[in-house]
Coordinates of C-alpha atoms in Angstrom, one line a residue:
X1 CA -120.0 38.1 -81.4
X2 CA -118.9 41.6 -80.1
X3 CA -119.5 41.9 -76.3
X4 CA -122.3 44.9 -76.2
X5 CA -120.2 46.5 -73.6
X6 CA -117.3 46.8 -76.1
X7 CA -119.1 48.4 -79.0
X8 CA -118.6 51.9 -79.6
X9 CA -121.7 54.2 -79.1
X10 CA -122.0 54.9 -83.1
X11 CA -122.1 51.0 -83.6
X12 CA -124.9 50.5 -81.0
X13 CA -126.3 53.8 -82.3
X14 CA -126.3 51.7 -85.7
X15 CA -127.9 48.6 -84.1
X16 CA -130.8 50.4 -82.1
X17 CA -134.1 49.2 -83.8
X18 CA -135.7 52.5 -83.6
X19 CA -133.9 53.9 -86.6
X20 CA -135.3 51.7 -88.5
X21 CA -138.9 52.5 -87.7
X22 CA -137.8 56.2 -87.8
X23 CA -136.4 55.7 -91.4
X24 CA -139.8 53.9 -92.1
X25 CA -141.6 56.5 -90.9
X26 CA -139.9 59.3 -92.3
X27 CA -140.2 57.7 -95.8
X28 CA -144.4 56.9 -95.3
X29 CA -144.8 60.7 -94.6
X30 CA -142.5 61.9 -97.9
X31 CA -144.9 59.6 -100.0
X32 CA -147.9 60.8 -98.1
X33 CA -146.7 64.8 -98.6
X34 CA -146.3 64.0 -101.9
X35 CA -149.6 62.5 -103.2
X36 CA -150.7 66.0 -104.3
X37 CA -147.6 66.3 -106.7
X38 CA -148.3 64.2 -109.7
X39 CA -147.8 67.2 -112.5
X40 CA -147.8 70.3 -114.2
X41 CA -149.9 72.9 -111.5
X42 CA -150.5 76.7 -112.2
X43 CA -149.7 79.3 -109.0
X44 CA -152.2 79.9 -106.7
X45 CA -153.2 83.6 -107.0
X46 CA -153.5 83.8 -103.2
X47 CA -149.8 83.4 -102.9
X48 CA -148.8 85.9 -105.7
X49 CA -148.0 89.0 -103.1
X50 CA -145.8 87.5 -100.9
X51 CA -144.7 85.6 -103.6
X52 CA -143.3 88.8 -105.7
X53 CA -142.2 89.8 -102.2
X54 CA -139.9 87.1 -101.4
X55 CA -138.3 87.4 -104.7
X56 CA -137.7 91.1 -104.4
X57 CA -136.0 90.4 -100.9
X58 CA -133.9 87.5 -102.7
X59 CA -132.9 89.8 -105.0
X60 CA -132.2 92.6 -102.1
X61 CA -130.0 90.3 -100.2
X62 CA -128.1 88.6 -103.0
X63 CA -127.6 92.1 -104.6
X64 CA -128.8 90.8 -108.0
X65 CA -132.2 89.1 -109.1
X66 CA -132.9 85.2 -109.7
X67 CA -132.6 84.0 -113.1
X68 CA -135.7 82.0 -112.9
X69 CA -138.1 83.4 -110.5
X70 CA -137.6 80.0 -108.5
X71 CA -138.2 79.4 -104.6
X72 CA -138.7 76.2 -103.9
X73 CA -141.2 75.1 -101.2
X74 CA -138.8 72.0 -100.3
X75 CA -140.6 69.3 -101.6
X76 CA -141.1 67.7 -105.2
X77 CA -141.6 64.3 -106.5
X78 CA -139.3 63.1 -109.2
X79 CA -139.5 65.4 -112.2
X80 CA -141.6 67.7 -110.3
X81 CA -140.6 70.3 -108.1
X82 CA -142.9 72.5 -106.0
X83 CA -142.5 76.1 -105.5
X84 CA -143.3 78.5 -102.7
X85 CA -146.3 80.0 -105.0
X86 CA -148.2 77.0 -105.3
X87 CA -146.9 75.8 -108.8
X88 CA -145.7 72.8 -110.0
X89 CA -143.2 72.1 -112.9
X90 CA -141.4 69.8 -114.3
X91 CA -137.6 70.4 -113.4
X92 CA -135.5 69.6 -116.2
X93 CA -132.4 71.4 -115.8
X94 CA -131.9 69.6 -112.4
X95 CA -130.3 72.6 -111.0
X96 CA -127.8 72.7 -113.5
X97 CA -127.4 68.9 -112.9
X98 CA -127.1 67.8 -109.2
X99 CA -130.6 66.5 -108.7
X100 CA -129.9 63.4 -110.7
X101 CA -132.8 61.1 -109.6
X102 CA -135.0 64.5 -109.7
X103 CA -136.5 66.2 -106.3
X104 CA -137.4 63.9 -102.9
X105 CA -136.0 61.0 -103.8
X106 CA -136.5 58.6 -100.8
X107 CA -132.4 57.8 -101.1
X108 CA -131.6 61.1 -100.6
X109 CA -134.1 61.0 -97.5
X110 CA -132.2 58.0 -96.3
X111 CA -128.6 59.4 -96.7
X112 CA -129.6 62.4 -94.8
X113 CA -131.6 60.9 -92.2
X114 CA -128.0 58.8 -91.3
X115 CA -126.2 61.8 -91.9
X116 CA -128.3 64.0 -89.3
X117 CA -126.8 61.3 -86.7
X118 CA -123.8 61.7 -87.3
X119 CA -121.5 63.5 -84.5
X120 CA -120.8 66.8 -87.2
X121 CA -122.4 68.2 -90.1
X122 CA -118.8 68.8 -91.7
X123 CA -116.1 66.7 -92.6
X124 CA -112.7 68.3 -93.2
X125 CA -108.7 68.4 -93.3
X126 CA -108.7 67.5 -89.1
X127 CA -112.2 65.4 -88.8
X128 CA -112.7 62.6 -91.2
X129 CA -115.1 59.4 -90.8
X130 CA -115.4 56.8 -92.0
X131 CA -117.7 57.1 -94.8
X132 CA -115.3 59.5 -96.5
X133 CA -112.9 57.0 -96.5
X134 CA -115.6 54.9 -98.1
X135 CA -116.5 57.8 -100.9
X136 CA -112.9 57.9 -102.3
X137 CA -112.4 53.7 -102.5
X138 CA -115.5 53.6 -104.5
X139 CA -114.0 56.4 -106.8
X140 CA -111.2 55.4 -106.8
X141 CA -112.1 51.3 -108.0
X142 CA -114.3 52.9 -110.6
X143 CA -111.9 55.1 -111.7
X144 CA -108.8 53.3 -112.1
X145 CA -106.9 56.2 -110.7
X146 CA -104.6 56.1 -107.6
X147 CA -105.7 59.2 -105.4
X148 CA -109.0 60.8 -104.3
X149 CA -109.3 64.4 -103.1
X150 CA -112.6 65.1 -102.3
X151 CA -114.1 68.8 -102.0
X152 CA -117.5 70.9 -101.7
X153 CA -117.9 72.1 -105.6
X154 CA -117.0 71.4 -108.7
X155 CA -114.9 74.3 -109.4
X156 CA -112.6 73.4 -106.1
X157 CA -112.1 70.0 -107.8
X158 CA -110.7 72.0 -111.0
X159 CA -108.3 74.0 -109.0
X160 CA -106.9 71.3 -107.4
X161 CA -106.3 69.6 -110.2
X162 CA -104.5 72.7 -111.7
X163 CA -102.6 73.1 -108.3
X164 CA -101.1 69.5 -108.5
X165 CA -100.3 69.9 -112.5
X166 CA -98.6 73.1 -111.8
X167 CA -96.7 71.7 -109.1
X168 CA -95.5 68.3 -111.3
X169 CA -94.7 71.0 -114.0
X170 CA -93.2 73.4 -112.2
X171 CA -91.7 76.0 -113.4
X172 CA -94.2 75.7 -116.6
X173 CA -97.0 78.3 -116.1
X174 CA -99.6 78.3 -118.6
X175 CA -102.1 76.0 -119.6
X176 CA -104.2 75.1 -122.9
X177 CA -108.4 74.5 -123.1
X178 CA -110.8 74.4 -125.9
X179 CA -112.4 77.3 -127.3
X180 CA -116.1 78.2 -125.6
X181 CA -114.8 76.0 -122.5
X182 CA -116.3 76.2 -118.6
X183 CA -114.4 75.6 -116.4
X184 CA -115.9 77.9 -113.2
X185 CA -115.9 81.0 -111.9
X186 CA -112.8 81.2 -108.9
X187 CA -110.0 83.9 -110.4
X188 CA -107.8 81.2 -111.4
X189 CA -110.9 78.9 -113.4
X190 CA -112.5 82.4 -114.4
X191 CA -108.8 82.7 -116.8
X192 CA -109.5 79.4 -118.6
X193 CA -113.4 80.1 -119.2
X194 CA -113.9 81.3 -122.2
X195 CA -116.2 83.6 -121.3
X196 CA -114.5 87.5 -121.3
X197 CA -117.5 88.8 -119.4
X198 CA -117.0 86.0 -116.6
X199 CA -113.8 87.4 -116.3
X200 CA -114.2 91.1 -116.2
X201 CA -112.6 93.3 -114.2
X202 CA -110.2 90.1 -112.7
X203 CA -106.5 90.2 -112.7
X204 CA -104.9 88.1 -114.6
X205 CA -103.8 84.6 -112.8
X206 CA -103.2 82.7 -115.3
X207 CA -101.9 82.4 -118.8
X208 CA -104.2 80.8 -121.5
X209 CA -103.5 78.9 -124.6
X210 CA -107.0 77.9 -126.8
X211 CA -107.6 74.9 -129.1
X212 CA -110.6 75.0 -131.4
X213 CA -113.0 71.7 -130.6
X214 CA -114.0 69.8 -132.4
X215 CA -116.8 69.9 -135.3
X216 CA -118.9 67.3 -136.6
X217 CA -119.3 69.0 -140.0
X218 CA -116.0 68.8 -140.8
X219 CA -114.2 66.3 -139.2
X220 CA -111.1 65.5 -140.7
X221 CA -110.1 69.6 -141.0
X222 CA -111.7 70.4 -137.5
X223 CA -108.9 67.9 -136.2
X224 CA -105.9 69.1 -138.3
X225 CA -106.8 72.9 -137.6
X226 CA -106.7 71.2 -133.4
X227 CA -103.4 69.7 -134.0
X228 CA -102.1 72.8 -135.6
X229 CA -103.0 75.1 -133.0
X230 CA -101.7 72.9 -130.6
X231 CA -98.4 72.9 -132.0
X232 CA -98.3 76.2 -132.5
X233 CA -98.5 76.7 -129.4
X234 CA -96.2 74.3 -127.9
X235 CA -93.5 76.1 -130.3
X236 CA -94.4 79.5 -129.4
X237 CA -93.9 78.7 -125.1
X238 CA -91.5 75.4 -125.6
X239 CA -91.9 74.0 -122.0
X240 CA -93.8 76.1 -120.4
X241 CA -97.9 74.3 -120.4
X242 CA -97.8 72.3 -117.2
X243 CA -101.8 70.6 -118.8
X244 CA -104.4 70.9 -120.3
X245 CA -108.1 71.1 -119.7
X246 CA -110.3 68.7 -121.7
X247 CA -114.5 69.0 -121.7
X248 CA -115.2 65.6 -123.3
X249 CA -118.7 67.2 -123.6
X250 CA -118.9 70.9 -123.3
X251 CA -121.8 72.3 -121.1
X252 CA -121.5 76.0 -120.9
X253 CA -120.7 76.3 -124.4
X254 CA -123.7 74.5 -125.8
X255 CA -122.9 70.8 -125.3
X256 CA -121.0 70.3 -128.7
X257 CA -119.3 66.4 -128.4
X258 CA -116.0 65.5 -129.4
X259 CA -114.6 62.3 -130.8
X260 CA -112.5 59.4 -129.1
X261 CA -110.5 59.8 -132.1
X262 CA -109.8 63.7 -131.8
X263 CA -109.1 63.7 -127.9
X264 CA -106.5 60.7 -128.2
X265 CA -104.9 62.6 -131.5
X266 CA -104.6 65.3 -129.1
X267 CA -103.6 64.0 -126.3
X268 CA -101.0 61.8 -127.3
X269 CA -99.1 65.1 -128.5
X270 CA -99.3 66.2 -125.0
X271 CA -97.8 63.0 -124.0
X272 CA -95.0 63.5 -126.4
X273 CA -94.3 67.1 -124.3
X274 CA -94.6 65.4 -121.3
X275 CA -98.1 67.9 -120.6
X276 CA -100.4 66.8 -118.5
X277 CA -103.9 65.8 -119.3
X278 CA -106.9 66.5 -117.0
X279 CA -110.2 65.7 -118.1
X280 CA -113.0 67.8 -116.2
X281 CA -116.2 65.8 -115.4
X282 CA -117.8 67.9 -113.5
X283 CA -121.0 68.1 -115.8
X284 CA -120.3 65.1 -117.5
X285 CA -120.1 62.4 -114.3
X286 CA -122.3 59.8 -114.7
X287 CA -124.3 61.4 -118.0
X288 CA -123.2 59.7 -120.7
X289 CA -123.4 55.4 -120.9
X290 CA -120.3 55.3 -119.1
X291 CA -119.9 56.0 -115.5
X292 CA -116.6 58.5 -116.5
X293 CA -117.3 60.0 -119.9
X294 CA -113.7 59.3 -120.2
X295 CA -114.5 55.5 -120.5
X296 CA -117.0 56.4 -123.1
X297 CA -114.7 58.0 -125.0
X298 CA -111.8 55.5 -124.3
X299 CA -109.4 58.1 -122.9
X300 CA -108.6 57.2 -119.7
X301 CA -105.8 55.6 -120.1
X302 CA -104.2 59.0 -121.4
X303 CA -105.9 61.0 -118.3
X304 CA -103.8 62.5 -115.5
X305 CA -106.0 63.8 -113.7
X306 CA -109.9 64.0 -113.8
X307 CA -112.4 66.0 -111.6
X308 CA -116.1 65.4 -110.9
X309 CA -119.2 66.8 -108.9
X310 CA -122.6 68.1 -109.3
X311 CA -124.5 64.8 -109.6
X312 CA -122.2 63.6 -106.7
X313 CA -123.1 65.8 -104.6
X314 CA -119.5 65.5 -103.0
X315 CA -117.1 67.0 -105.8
X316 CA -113.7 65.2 -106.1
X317 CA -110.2 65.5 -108.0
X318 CA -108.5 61.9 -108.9
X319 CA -105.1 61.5 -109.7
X320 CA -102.3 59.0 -111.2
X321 CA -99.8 58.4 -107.8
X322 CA -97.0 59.9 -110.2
X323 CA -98.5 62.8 -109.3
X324 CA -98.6 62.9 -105.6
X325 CA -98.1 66.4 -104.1
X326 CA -96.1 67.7 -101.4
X327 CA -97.9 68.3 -98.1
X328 CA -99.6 71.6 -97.6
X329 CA -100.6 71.9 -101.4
X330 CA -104.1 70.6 -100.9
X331 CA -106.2 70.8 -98.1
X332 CA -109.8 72.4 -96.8
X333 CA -111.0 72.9 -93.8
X334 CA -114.5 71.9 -95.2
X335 CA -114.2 68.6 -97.9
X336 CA -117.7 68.4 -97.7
X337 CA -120.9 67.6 -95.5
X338 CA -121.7 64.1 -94.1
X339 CA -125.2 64.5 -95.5
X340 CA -122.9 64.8 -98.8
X341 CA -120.4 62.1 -98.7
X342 CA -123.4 59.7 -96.9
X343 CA -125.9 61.2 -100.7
X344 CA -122.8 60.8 -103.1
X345 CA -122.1 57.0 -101.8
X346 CA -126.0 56.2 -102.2
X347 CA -125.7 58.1 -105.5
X348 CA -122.7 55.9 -107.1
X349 CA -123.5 52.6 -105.4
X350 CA -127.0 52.8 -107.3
X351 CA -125.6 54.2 -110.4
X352 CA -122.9 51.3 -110.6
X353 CA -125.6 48.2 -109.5
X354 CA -128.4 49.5 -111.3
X355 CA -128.9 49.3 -115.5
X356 CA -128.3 52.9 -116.3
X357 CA -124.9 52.3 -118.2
X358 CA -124.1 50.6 -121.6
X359 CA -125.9 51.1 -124.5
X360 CA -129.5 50.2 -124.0
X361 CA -129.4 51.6 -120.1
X362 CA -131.2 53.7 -118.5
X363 CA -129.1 56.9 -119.8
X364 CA -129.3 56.4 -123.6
X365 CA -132.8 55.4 -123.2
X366 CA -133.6 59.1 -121.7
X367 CA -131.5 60.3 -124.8
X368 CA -133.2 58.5 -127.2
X369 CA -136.7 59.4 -126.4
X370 CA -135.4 63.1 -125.7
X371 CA -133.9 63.5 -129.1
X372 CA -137.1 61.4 -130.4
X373 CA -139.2 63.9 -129.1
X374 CA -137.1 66.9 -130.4
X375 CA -137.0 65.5 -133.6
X376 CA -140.6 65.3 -134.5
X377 CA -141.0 69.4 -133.2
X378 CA -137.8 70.2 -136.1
X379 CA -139.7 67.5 -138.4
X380 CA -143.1 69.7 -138.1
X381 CA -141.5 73.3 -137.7
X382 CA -138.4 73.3 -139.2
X383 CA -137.4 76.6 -138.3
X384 CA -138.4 76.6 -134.6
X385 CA -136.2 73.8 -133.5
X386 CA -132.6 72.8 -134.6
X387 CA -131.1 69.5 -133.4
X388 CA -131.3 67.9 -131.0
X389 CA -127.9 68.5 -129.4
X390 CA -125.7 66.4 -126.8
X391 CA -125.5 63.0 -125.7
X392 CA -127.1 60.8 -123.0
X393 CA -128.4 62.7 -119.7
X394 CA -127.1 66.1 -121.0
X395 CA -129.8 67.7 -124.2
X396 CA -129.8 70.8 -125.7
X397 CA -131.2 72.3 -128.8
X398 CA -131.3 75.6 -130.6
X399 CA -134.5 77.9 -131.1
X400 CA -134.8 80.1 -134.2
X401 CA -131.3 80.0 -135.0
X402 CA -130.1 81.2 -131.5
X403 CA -130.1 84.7 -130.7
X404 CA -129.4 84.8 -127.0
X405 CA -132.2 87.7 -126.3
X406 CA -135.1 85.4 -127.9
X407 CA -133.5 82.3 -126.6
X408 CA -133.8 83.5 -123.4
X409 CA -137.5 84.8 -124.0
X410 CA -138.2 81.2 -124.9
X411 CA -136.7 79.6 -121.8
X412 CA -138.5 82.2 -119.5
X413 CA -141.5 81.6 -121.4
X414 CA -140.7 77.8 -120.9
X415 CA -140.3 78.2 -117.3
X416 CA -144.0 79.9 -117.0
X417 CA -145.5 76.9 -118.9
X418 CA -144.0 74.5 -116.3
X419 CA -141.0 73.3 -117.8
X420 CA -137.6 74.4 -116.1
X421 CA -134.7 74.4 -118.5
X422 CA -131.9 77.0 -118.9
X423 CA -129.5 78.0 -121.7
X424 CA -125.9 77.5 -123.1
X425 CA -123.6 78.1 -125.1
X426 CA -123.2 81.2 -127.7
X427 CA -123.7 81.9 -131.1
X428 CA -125.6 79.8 -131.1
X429 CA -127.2 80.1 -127.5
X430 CA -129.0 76.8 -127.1
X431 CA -131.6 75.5 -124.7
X432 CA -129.9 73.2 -122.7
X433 CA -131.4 70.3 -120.1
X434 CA -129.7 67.8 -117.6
X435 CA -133.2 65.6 -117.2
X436 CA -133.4 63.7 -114.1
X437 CA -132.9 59.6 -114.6
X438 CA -135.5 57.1 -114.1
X439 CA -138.2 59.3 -113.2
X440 CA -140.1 60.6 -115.9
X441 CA -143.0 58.5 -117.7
X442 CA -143.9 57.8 -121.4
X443 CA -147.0 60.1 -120.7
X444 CA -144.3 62.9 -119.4
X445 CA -142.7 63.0 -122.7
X446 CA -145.4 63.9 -124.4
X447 CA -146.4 66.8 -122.0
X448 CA -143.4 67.8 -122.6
X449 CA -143.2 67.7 -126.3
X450 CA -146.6 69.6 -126.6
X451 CA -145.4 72.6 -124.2
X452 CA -141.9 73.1 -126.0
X453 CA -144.0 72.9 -129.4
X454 CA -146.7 75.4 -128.1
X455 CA -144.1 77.7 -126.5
X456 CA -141.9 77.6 -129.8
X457 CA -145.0 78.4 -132.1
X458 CA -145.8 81.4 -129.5
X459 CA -142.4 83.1 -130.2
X460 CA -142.2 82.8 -134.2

């Protein structure tokens, strides 16, 4: 046994019985905050005024409005979140995705609470501890892949990625992506969105090459018309694409889903040009009934590199040791916060011992009684409701064919019945939701089911 006197002071820190009480504490006074918050609550008219006036000065000090007219009180309870006006909703977007076990979840409490020990808030190029160290092994075993980078958002992970494929590739300057991909909003990502209004205004950084993606209707010439544009354009710039960018499941653009049997057509052309294949999970992490959407789709033996973040809370870049870059070529003073690293290792270590993967988990159980749901509004309305769209944790559908003005309309109108969602895509611009896992009930379904079905009828 370890002589007391020899510890260090984080290891008796560790050891000292009071932080378990604390932690026992903490978590009886969450519950107990949260025994008001059990569903769908209207704003109380006595908090209206200085409601309206906090989200004028949000929208003073941001220089541009909120898109929902959200500020959160700081508490919720699973689906639910709590906002400063006294309402209560169910949050279904999931802040575009990284509340993945919805709002107050008592292991987020407890990664936090360890965290708010912890000798510094951030962890970075010169200050690393342990549990960093302990972030990337568990990526890396789950990944297969060599290397771990880790980083503060989702779009960071994407330009490293593109920093080390530019460097393997050098001097090859251009990259291809799918048509209506995301791929963030930094001047170099902002090139490869394709969104021109993203964009607008930005020098050009980089040069672009499209594929069309894939569509269900038409398999078979959706993949040909691919493969041709491809090689078109590995004949027009011979040697010069150091990767290319695949969604496996496109958020932004309205979650359309490829095939395993497209991507690998694909990709094994690349390999053939020696180009580079990064696969960016930053949406798709942990969504689908694989861990890595790549597994789902059985591509990751052809992936170079691949990204991930928002349900992670800690964002990351992985990559094959072939592709090791020269010192200097990444590095941040901030990789990420303890509270982070301490969240995203609670996160995965549940995700990978609990039964949300494989096909009857906990994932493709939320996308069966999602699409179930959305199914029997198209089956009594036809005309409202088209879809559902997506697959596993990520849902979308389309509204009245998907005109972005009433599409919108309906997901504001949504957001004022007490459903949070948010949109995607374009022609058509869909409805999209990332639903939290594990946390909504049989009788929540059905709530929700009657509000999308009343607020569709209200907007014929």
């Amino acid at each position: 046994m370890t002589d007391p006197i020899q510890m260090l002071a984080a290891e008796r820190l560790q050891q000292d019985h009071r932080l378990a009480q604390a932690k026992k504490l903490l978590i009886e006074a969450l519950e107990q905050s949260q025994s008001t918050i059990h569903g769908i609550k209207p704003p109380d008219p006595a908090r209206k005024l200085d409601y309206d006036n906090w989200l004028d000065q949000f929208s003073k000090a941001r220089g541009a409005p909120l898109w929902h007219p959200y500020i959160g009180s700081g508490s919720g309870k699973g689906p639910f979140v709590e906002l400063l006006d006294g309402s209560i909703k169910y949050d279904l977007i999931s802040g575009i995705g990284p509340h993945y076990f919805g709002h107050s979840h008592p292991l987020y409490l407890a990664s936090v609470f360890e965290a708010a020990l912890s000798d510094v808030i951030m962890q970075g190029n010169l200050q690393q501890n342990l549990d960093a160290l302990k972030l990337m092994e568990i990526l890396i075993q789950h990944s297969g892949f060599d290397h771990c980078f880790l980083s503060t958002t989702g779009v960071m992970a994407n330009e490293n990625a593109l920093k080390i494929a530019f460097q393997k590739r050098y001097p090859a300057n251009r990259i291809l992506a799918f048509e209506r991909c995301f791929m963030g909003r930094t001047i170099a990502a902002s090139q490869i969105t394709d969104k021109a209004f993203f964009r607008e205004g930005i020098p050009t950084a980089l040069f672009v090459d499209y594929i069309p993606f894939y569509d269900p209707a038409h398999p078979e010439e959706s993949t040909q018309k691919a493969v041709n544009a491809l090689k078109s354009h590995l004949h027009r710039y011979p040697k010069q694409h150091a990767a290319m960018c695949f969604e496996l499941v496109q958020g932004e653009g309205g979650f359309n889903i490829g095939t395993k049997e497209f991507f690998i057509t694909l990709m094994e052309i690349l390999k053939d040009d020696g180009i580079l294949v990064i696969v960016d999970e930053v949406q798709t992490f942990g969504r689908t009934s694989s861990l890595f959407a790549m597994q789902y789709f059985e591509v990751d033996h052809l992936t170079d590199i691949v990204t991930l973040g928002k349900l992670s809370q800690t964002c990351a870049t992985l990559y094959r040791k072939h592709l090791a870059p020269k010192p200097g070529l990444l590095s941040q003073t901030f990789t990420s916060s303890t509270a982070a690293i301490r969240a995203s290792i609670a996160i995965i270590t549940e995700l990978t011992s609990g039964s949300y993967y494989g096909p009857n988990g906990l994932v493709m159980q939320l996308q069966d009684k999602f699409h179930t749901l959305l199914h029997r509004i198209s089956n009594r309305h036809p005309q409202a409701l088209h879809g559902p769209f997506g697959i596993g944790a990520m849902v979308a559908f389309t509204a009245y064919g998907g005109a972005a003005d009433k599409t919108t309309a309906i997901v504001k109108a949504l957001f004022q019945a007490g459903i949070i969602t948010f949109i995607a895509g374009s022609n058509p611009t869909r409805i999209r939701m990332l639903p939290p896992i594990g946390v909504l009930q049989d009788t929540d379904f059905a709530i929700i089911e009657t509000l999308i079905e009343e607020v569709l009828l209200a907007h014929k």
